[in-house]
Coordinates of C-alpha atoms and ligand atoms in Angstrom, one line a residue:
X1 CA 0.0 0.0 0.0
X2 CA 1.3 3.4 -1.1
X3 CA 0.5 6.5 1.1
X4 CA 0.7 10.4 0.5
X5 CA 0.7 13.2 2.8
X6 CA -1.7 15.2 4.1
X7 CA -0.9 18.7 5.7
X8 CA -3.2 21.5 5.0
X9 CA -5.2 22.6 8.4
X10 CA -2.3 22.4 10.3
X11 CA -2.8 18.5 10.4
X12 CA 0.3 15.9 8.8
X13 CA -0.8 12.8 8.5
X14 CA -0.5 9.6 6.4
X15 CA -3.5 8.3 4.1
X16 CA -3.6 4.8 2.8
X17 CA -3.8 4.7 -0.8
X18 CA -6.5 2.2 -1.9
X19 CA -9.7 1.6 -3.6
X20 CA -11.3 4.8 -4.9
X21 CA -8.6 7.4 -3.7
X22 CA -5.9 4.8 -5.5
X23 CA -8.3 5.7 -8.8
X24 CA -8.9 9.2 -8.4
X25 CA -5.0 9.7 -7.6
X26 CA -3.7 7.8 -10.5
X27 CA -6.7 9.6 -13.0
X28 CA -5.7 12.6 -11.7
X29 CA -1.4 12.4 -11.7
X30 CA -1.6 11.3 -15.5
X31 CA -3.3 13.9 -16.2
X32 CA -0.8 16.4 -14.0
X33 CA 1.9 15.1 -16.1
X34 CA 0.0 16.0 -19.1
X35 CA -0.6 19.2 -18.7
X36 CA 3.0 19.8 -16.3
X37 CA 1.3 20.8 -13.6
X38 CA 3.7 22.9 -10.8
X39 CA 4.6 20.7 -8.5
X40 CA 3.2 22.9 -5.8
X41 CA 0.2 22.9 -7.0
X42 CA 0.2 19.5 -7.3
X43 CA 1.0 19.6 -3.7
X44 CA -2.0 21.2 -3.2
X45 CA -4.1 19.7 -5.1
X46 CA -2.8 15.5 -3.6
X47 CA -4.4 16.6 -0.5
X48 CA -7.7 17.4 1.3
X49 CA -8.1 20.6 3.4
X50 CA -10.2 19.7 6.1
X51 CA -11.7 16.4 7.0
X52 CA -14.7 16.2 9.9
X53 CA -15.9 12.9 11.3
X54 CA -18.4 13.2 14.2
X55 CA -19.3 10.5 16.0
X56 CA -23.0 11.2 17.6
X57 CA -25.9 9.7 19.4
X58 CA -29.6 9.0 18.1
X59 CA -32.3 7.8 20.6
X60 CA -34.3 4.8 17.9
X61 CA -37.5 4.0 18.0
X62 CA -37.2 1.6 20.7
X63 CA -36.2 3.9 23.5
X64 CA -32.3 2.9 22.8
X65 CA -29.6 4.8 21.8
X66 CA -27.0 4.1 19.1
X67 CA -24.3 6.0 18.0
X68 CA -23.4 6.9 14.2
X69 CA -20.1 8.1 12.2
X70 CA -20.8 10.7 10.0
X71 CA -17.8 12.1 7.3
X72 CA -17.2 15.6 5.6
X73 CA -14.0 15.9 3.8
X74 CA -13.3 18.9 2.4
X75 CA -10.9 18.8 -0.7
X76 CA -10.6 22.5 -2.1
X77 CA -12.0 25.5 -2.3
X78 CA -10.0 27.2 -4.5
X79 CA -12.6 28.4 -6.8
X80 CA -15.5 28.9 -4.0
X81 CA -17.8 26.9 -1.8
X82 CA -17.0 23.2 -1.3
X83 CA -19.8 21.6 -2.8
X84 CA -20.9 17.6 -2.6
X85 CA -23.3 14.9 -1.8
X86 CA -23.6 13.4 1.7
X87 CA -24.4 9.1 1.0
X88 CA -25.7 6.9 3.8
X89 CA -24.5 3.6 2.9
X90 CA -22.1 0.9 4.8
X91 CA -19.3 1.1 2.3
X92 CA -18.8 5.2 3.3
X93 CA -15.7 5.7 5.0
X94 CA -12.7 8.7 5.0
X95 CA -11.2 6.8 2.3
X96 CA -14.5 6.9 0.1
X97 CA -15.0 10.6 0.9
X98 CA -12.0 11.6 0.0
X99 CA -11.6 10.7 -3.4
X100 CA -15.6 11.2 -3.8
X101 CA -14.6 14.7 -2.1
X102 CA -11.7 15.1 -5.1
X103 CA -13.9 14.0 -8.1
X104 CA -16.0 16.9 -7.0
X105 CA -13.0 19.6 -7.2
X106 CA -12.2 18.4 -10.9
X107 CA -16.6 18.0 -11.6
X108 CA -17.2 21.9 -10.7
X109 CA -13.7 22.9 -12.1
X110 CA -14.5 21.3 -15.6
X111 CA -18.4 22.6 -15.6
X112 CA -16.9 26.2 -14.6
X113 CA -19.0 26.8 -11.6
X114 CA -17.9 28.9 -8.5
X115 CA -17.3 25.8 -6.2
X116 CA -14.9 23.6 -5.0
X117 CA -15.3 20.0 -4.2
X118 CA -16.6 18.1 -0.8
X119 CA -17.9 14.6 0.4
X120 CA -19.4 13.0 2.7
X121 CA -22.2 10.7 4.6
X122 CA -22.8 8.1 7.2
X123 CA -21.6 4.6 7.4
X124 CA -25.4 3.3 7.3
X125 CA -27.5 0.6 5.8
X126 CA -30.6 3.0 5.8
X127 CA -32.7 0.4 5.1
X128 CA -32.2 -1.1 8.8
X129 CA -33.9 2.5 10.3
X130 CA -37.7 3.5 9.8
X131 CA -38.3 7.0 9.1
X132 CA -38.8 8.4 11.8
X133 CA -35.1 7.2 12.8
X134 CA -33.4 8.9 9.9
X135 CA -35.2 12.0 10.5
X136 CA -33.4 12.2 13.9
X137 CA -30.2 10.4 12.5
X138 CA -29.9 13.2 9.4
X139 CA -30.9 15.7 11.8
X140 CA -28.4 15.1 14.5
X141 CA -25.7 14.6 12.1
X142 CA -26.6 18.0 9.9
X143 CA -26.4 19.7 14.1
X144 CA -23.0 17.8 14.5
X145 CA -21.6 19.3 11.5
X146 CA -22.8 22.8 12.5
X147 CA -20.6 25.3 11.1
X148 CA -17.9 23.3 9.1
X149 CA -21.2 23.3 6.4
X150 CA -23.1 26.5 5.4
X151 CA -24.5 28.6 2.6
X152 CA -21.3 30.1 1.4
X153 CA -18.7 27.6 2.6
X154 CA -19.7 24.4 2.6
X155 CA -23.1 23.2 0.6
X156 CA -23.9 19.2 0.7
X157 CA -26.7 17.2 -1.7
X158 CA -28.4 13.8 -2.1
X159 CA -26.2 11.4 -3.3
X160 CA -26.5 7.5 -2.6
X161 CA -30.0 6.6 -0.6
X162 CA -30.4 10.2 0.6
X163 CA -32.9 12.0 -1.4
X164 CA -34.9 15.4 -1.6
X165 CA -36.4 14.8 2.1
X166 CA -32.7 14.2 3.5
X167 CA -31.9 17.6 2.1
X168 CA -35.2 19.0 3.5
X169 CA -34.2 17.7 6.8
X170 CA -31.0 19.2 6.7
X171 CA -32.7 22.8 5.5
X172 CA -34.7 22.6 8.4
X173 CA -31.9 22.0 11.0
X174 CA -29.3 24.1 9.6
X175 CA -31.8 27.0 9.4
X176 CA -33.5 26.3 13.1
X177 CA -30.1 26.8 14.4
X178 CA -29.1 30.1 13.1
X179 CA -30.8 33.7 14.9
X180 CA -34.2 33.9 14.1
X181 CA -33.4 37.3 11.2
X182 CA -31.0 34.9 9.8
X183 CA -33.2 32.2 8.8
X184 CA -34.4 32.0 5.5
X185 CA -30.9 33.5 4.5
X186 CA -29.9 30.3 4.9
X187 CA -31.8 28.2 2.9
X188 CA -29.4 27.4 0.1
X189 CA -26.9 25.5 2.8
X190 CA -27.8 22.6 1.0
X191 CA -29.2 21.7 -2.3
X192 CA -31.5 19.1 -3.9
X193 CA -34.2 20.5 -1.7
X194 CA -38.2 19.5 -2.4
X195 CA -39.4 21.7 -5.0
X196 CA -41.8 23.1 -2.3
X197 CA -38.9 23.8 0.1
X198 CA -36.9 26.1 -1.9
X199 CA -35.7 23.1 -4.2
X200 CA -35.8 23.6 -7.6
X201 CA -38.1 22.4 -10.4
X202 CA -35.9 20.0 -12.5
X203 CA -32.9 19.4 -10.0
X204 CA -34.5 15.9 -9.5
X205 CA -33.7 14.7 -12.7
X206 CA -30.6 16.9 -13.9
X207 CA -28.1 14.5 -13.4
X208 CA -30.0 11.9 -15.0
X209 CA -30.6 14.3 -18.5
X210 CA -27.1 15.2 -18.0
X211 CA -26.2 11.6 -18.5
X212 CA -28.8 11.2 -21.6
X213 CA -27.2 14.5 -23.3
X214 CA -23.6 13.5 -22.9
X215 CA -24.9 10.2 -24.7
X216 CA -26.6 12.6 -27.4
X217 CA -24.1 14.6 -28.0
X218 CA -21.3 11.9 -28.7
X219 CA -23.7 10.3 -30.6
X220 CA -24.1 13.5 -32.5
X221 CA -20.4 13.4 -33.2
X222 CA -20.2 10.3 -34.5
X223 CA -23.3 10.8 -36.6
X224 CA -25.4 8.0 -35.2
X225 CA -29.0 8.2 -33.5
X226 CA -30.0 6.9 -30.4
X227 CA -33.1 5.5 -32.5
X228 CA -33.2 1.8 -31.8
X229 CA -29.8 1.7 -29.6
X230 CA -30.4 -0.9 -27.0
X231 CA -28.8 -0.4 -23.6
X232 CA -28.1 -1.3 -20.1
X233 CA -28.0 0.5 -16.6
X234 CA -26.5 -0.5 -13.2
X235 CA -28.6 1.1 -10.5
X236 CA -32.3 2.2 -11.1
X237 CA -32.3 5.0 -8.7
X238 CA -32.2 9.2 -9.4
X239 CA -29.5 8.9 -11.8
X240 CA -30.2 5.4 -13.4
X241 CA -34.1 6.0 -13.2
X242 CA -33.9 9.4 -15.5
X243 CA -30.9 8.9 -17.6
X244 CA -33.0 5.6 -19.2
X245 CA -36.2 8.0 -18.9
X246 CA -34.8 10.4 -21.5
X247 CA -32.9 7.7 -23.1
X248 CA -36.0 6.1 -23.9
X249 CA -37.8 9.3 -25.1
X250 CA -35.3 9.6 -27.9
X251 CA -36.4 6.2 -29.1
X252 CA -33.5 3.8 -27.2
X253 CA -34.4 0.7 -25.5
X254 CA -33.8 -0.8 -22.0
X255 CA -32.1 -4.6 -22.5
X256 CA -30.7 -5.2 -19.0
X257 CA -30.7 -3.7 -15.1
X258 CA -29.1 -4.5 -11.8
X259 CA -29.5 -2.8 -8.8
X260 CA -28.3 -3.6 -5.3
X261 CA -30.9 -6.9 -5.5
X262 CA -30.6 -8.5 -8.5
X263 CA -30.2 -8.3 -12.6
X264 CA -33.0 -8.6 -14.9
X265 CA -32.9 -8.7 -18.8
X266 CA -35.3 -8.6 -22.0
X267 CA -34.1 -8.3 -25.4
X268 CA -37.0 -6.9 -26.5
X269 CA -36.9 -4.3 -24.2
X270 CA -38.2 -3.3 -20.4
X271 CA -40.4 0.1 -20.5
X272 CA -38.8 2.6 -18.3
X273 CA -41.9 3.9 -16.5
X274 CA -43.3 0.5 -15.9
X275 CA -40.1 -0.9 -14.2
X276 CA -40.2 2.5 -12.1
X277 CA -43.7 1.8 -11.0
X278 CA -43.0 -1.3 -10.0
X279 CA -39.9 -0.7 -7.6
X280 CA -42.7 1.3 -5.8
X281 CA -44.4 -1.7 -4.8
X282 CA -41.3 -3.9 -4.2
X283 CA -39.4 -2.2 -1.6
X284 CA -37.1 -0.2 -4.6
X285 CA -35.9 -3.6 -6.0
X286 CA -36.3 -4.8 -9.6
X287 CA -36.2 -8.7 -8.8
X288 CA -39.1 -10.3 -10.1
X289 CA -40.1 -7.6 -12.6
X290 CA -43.0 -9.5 -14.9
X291 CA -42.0 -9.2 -18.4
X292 CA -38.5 -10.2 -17.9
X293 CA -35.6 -12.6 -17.2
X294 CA -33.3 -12.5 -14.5
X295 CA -29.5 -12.7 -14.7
X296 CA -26.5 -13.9 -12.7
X297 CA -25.0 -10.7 -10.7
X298 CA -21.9 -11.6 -12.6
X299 CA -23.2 -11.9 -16.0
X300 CA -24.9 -8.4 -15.9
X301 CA -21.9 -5.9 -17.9
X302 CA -21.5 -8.8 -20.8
X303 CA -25.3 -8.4 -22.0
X304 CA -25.5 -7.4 -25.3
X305 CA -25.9 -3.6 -26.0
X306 CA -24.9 -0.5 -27.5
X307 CA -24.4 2.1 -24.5
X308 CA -23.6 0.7 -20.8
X309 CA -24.5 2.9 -17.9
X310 CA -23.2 2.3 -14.9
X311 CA -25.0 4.7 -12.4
X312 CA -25.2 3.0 -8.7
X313 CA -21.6 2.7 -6.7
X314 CA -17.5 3.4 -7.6
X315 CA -15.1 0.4 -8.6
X316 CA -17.9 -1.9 -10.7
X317 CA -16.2 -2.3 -14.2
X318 CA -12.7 -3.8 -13.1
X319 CA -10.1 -6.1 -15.1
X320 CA -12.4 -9.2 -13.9
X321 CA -15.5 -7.9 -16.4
X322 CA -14.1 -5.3 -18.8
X323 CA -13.2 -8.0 -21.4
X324 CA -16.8 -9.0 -21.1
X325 CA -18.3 -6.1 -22.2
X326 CA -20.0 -5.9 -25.5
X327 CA -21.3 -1.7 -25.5
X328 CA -19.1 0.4 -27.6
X329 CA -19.8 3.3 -25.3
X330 CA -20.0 3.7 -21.7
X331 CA -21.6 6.9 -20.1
X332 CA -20.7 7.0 -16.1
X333 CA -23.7 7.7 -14.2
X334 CA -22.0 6.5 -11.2
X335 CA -18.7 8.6 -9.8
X336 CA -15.7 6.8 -10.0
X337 CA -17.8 3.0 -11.5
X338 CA -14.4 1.6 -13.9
X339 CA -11.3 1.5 -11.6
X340 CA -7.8 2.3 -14.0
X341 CA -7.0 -1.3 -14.6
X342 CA -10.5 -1.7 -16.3
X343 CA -10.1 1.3 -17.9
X344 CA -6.7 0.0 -19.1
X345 CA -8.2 -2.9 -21.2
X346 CA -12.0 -1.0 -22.2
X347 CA -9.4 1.8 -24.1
X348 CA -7.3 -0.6 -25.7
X349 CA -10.8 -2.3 -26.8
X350 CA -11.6 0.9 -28.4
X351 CA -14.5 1.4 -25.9
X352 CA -15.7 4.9 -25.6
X353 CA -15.9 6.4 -22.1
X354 CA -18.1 9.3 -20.9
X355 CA -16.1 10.3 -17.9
X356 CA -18.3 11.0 -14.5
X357 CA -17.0 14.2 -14.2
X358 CA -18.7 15.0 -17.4
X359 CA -21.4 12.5 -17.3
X360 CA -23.2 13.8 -13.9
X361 CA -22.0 16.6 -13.6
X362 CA -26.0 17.7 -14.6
X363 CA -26.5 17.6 -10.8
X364 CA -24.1 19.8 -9.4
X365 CA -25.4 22.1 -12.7
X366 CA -28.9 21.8 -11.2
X367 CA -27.4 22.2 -8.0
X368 CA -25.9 25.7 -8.8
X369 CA -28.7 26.6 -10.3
X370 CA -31.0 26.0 -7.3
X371 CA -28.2 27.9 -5.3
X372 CA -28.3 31.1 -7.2
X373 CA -32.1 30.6 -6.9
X374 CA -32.5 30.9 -3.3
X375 CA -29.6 33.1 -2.8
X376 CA -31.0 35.7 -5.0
X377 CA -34.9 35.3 -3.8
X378 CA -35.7 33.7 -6.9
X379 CA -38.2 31.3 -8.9
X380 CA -37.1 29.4 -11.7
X381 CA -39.5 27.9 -14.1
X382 CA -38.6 24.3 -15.7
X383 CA -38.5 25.0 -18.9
X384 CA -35.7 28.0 -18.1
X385 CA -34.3 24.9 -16.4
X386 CA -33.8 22.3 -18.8
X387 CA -33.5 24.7 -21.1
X388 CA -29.9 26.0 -19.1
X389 CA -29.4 22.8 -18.3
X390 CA -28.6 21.8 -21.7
X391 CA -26.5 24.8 -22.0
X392 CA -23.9 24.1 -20.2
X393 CA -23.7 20.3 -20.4
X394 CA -23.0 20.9 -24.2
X395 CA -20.5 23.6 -23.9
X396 CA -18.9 21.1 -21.1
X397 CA -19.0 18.3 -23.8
X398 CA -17.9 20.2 -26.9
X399 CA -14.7 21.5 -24.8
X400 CA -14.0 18.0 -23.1
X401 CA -14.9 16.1 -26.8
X402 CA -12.4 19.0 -29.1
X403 CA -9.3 19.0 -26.2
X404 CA -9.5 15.4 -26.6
X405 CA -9.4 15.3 -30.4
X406 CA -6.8 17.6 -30.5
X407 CA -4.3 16.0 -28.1
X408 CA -5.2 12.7 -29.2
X409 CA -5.9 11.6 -26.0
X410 CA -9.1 9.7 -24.2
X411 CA -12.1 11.8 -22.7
X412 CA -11.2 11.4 -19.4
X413 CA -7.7 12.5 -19.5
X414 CA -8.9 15.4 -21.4
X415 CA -11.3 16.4 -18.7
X416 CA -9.0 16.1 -16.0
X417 CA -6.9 18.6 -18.1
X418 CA -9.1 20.8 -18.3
X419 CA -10.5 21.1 -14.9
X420 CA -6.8 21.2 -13.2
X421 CA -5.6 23.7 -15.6
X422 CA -8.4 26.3 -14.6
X423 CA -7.7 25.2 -10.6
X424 CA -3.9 26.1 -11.9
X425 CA -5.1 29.3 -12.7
X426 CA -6.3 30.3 -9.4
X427 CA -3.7 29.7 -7.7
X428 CA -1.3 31.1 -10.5
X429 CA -3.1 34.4 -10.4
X430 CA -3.5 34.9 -6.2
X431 CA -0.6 33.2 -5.1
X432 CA -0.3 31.4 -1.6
X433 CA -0.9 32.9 1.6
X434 CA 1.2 34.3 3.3
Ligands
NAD501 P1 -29.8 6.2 -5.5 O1 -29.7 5.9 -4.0 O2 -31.0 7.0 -5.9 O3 -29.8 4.8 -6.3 C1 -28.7 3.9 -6.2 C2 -29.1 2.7 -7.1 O4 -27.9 1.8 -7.1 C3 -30.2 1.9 -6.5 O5 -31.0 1.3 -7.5 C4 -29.5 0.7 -5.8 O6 -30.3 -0.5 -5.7 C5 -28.3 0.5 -6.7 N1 -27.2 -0.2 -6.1 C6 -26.7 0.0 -4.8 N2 -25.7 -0.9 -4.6 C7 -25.6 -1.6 -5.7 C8 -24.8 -2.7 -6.1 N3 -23.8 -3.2 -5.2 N4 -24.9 -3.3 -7.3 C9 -25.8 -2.8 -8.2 N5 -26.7 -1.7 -7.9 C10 -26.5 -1.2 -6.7 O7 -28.4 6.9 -5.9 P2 -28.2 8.0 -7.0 O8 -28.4 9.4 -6.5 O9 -28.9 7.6 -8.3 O10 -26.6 7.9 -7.3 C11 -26.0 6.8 -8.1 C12 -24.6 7.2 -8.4 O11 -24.6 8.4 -9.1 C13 -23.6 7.4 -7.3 O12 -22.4 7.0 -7.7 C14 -23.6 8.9 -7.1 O13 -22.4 9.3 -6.5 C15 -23.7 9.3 -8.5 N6 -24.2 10.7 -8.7 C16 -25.5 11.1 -8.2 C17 -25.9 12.4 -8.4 C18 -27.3 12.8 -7.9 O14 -27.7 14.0 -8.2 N7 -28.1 12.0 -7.2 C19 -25.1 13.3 -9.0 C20 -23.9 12.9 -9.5 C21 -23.4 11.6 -9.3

């Protein structure tokens, strides 16, 4: 195991290299070399400003009390607010948010937002907790973070089994803590809120149309339709659910699913809306979906398609089932879902790959937008929306799809490029205290 150095915040400490910060280092030191990034910089940019674990107590439903462990790292801020999802799942950890926490520094560089990147969540299974429980859990955890998050410094979102009423939660408690004139001031400390809460109309499924036009748009390129194209998506939730709901629109089919309870297929196709309607009834899972077949876990990423969409958790596409896979084009819905080795043999397969920081990066669009909403006393319409939406998702393609033409490189590469170089800048241009 390899380690680097941490040191910013007047903290030096080692951090195991493994897993997703192993990806996001590698992704992100190939691309450095690249561009010749100044070693300082590069300093700067290896490392994680702050990182905040809380450790805090929930009474359950049964009278007992359990204790949680709740994670915000913050990577950098160098171009504003740290900005980032907060999962609840059993695989979070510091190593998890860390490079999560990264990905978002190079997602809101390479859209050109004013934010930094951030991470975090809660080593949970949520599914164990009623919900009356993770009201009290998400509300004790948002009090326990207090002011290491806020409006203009540190601004979480759903991500991974935390959703719209998570974020309303949060709203609530952030806001309920603050001087009763600075309230409603306040409101945009998190994003991804309930329309009806100060959320905005469309952030729901921005990530997911994000995914669908970075799909359009190569296909654009490459002069092909999405008329008839068949394809596959790991993870039916926010991102998986919309991606295939616009995907569909535009006349592609749904061959194949897995989420975190079993794989279905049907060659002929699955409808999108029906399969969402029935995860309603079945406790989110898309086992035993009528109309269908199901499919070993294993077998899933070898179905036969055109476009693979991985959109649930990181490290899913490895050297174990990248020779399997039969799509010409992946589109990552997920953050961080093919780890470098798997990359290694997809590229040299001549496998096309949608980077997540290009892919999703609808969300923390949507995000921003719903930001500037409430910060300016503001109601945006949908249609303004989408219609921004699209906006800047294409002029984030077109710059990612021409650097990488032009330097003959892959679309990830390029993407890192781009988003360090304007980091680079920042830093270049104000120097480094003192
Ligand atoms: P979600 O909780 O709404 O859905 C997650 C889905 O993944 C569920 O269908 C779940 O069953 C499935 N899943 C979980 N574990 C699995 C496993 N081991 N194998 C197969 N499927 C599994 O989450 P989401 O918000 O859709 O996020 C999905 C991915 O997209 C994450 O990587 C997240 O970081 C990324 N992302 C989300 C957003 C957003 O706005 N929600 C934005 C950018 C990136």
């Amino acid at each position: 195991m390899t380690t680097i150095t941490a040191g910013l915040n007047n903290i030096t400490q080692e951090i195991p290299v493994r897993g997703m910060m192993a990806n996001v280092m590698e992704q992100f030191n190939s691309a450095a070399d690249q561009i010749n990034l100044h070693p300082n910089i590069r300093k700067i940019l290896s490392i994680t400003n702050n990182e905040i674990i809380v450790n805090f107590p929930v009474k359950m439903d049964n009278g007992e009390v359990e204790i949680f462990t709740g994670y915000r790292v913050q990577h950098n801020n160098a171009l504003g607010p740290y900005k980032g999802g907060l999962r609840y799942h059993p695989t979070v950890d510091i190593d998890a948010a860390r490079a999560l926490a990264m990905w978002m520094t190079w997602k809101t560089s390479l859209a050109g937002l004013p934010f930094g990147g951030g991470k975090g969540g809660i080593k949970i299974d949520p599914s164990k907790y009623s919900k009356d429980e993770l009201e009290r859990i998400t509300r004790r955890f948002t009090f326990a973070l207090a002011d290491n998050i806020g409006p203009e410094h540190d601004i979480p979102a759903p991500d991974v089994n935390t959703n719209s009423q998570t974020m309303a939660w949060m709203a609530d408690t952030y806001m309920s803590t603050r001087p009763p004139a600075e309230r409603t001031a306040n409101q945009h400390v998190v994003t991804g809120k309930p329309a009806g809460s100060g959320g905005l109309d469309g952030r729901d499924r921005s990530t997911g149309y994000g995914v669908y036009l970075s799909i359009k748009f190569w296909a654009e390129k490459n002069n092909k339709t999405l008329e008839g194209k068949t394809f596959i998506i790991q993870g039916f939730g926010n991102v998986g659910y919309w991606a295939g709901y616009f995907l569909e629109k535009d006349g592609a089919i749904l061959v194949g699913v897995q989420d975190a309870y079993g794989s279905i297929q049907n060659k002929k196709g699955i409808q999108v809306e029906d399969l969402f309607k029935y995860i309603q009834v079945s406790d989110g899972s898309v086992v035993n979906f009528p109309n269908a077949q199901s499919v070993n876990k294993d077998d899933f990423f070898g179905l036969d398609c055109d476009i693979c969409i991985p959109a649930a958790l990181g490290n899913q596409i490895t050297k174990e089932n990248a020779p399997s896979i039969k799509a010409a084009l992946i589109a990552e819905g997920a953050n961080g879902p093919i780890n470098v080795e798997g990359e290694k043999i997809l590229l040299e397969r001549g496998i096309t790959i949608i980077p997540d920081i290009l892919c999703n990066s609808g969300g923390v669009v949507g995000s921003y937008f719903e930001w500037l909403q409430n910060r300016n006393g503001e109601l945006w319409q949908y249609d303004e929306v989408m219609g921004k939406l699209h906006k800047k998702i294409k002029e984030s393609f077109d710059k990612v799809y021409e650097y990488s033409e032009r330097e003959a490189m892959d679309m990830r590469t390029a993407a890192y490029c781009i988003a360090i170089k304007r980091i680079e800048k920042a830093y270049v241009q104000r120097g480094i205290f003192p």
